[in-house]
C-alpha positions as MATLAB code, in Angstrom:
seq = 'XXXXXXXXXXXXXXXXXXXXXXXXXXXXXXXXXXXXXXXXXXXXXXXXXXXXXXXXXXXXXXXXXXXXXXXXXXXXXXXXXXXXXXXXXXXXXXXXXXXXXXXXXXXXXXXXXXXXXXXXXXXXXXXXXXXXXXXXXXXXXXXXXXXXXXXXXX';
ca = [
     -76.757   -9.911    1.845;
     -77.868   -9.669   -1.727;
     -81.416  -10.738   -2.521;
     -82.796  -11.678   -5.927;
     -86.396  -12.731   -6.299;
     -89.113  -13.356   -8.872;
     -92.813  -13.802   -8.368;
     -94.290  -17.268   -8.929;
     -97.475  -17.165  -10.978;
    -100.332  -19.597  -11.146;
    -103.116  -18.719  -13.577;
    -102.073  -15.078  -13.750;
    -101.998  -14.833   -9.949;
     -98.937  -14.376   -7.789;
     -98.847  -17.337   -5.436;
     -95.364  -16.940   -4.035;
     -91.802  -15.773   -4.500;
     -88.740  -17.637   -5.627;
     -85.539  -16.109   -4.457;
     -81.868  -16.407   -3.742;
     -80.006  -14.934   -0.811;
     -76.290  -14.470   -1.259;
     -73.766  -13.536    1.418;
     -71.582  -10.821   -0.160;
     -69.689   -9.927    3.014;
     -66.336  -11.073    1.591;
     -66.904   -9.120   -1.622;
     -67.797   -5.948    0.309;
     -64.770   -6.355    2.595;
     -62.470   -6.823   -0.409;
     -63.926   -3.732   -2.109;
     -63.432   -1.683    1.054;
     -59.840   -2.909    1.473;
     -59.093   -2.073   -2.171;
     -60.535    1.413   -1.705;
     -58.425    1.972    1.420;
     -55.332    0.705   -0.398;
     -55.987    3.109   -3.270;
     -56.391    5.987   -0.794;
     -53.075    5.097    0.892;
     -51.321    4.886   -2.483;
     -52.780    8.223   -3.609;
     -51.681    9.917   -0.367;
     -48.184    8.458   -0.736;
     -47.902    9.712   -4.320;
     -49.375   13.126   -3.519;
     -47.132   13.659   -0.492;
     -43.947   12.327   -2.060;
     -41.125   14.883   -2.291;
     -39.966   12.987   -5.401;
     -41.582   13.425   -8.784;
     -43.794   10.466   -9.688;
     -45.156   10.199  -13.192;
     -46.801    7.698  -15.525;
     -46.391    7.633  -19.296;
     -48.137    5.449  -21.809;
     -46.103    2.956  -23.822;
     -45.045    5.631  -26.306;
     -43.845    8.022  -23.605;
     -46.808   10.403  -23.407;
     -47.494   11.620  -19.864;
     -50.821   10.514  -18.416;
     -50.097   11.361  -14.773;
     -47.683   13.527  -12.808;
     -47.763   14.467   -9.129;
     -47.207   17.989   -7.787;
     -43.530   17.281   -7.059;
     -43.182   16.511  -10.771;
     -44.603   19.922  -11.626;
     -42.092   21.555   -9.280;
     -39.160   19.560  -10.669;
     -39.883   20.532  -14.256;
     -40.962   24.108  -13.320;
     -44.470   23.627  -14.692;
     -47.399   25.610  -13.330;
     -50.210   23.237  -14.223;
     -50.661   19.532  -14.853;
     -51.792   20.447  -18.370;
     -48.260   21.736  -19.017;
     -47.129   18.087  -18.902;
     -50.107   15.735  -19.328;
     -50.516   14.726  -22.977;
     -46.975   15.713  -23.877;
     -44.136   13.371  -24.745;
     -41.406   12.728  -22.206;
     -39.005   13.496  -25.065;
     -40.093   17.140  -24.868;
     -38.439   17.207  -21.420;
     -35.630   14.682  -21.885;
     -32.361   16.364  -22.875;
     -31.634   15.744  -26.598;
     -28.365   13.950  -25.732;
     -30.486   11.251  -24.054;
     -33.212   10.746  -26.697;
     -31.775    7.609  -28.324;
     -31.024    5.946  -24.974;
     -34.471    7.027  -23.732;
     -36.236    5.466  -26.723;
     -34.376    2.172  -26.223;
     -35.083    2.159  -22.503;
     -38.783    2.922  -22.967;
     -39.121    0.106  -25.495;
     -37.293   -2.300  -23.169;
     -39.495   -1.320  -20.218;
     -42.718   -1.902  -22.131;
     -41.614   -5.139  -23.806;
     -39.674   -6.838  -21.010;
     -42.064   -5.915  -18.207;
     -39.158   -5.343  -15.817;
     -37.936   -2.082  -14.312;
     -34.533   -0.527  -13.980;
     -32.705    0.804  -10.936;
     -31.757    4.379  -10.205;
     -29.933    5.939  -13.141;
     -28.853    9.462  -14.046;
     -30.156   11.522  -16.939;
     -30.771   15.143  -17.849;
     -34.068   16.950  -18.270;
     -34.984   20.290  -19.781;
     -37.441   22.195  -17.599;
     -40.319   24.278  -18.946;
     -38.197   27.407  -18.412;
     -35.360   25.898  -20.514;
     -33.005   25.184  -17.623;
     -31.182   21.836  -17.895;
     -31.159   19.740  -14.720;
     -29.405   16.516  -13.751;
     -31.780   13.967  -12.243;
     -31.841   10.431  -10.940;
     -34.723    8.217  -11.948;
     -36.002    4.684  -11.591;
     -38.871    3.258  -13.614;
     -40.986    0.157  -13.893;
     -43.756   -0.998  -16.210;
     -47.259   -1.166  -14.769;
     -50.827   -1.646  -15.887;
     -52.779    1.605  -16.046;
     -56.210    1.947  -17.641;
     -55.802   -1.500  -19.217;
     -52.502   -0.906  -20.997;
     -48.831   -1.322  -20.193;
     -47.463    2.009  -19.061;
     -44.318    3.174  -17.297;
     -44.215    4.616  -13.794;
     -41.116    6.592  -12.877;
     -39.773    8.221   -9.740;
     -37.487   11.174  -10.465;
     -35.461   13.459   -8.211;
     -32.688   15.987   -8.535;
     -29.313   14.345   -8.748;
     -27.226   14.441   -5.596;
     -24.950   16.813   -7.518;
     -27.624   19.516   -7.064;
     -28.504   18.867   -3.442;
];
């Protein structure tokens, strides 16, 4: 229950209270369910053996899970966060990557698993498979991608 009240005055004397009682059970239940859903999502992302990352609409990383660090041979999140995906996308794929990023942000629809090449922090080139979809993150349209080594490497 949520209670709001104000004193009722008569000649500078409090003679009563005027109040409203509101049942906020549904609101509290919805907040709790949302919190549990966020916890489940976070655990899924953190435990995923696949790299999961989020870039803003221009391709700058704003999130990467630990599997993403491993995939790209980075030691810290700060090695990736704030950097452009084009720093890690093989130069042969830059033009296609720019077109795809623009399409993702503008069309609001994802794309299925596709192959591309990345350049790891240590300079090694790797073949990967990735799927991506636009999503809302911090109030703007961003891109969430799932990336894994190509079956060629497994």
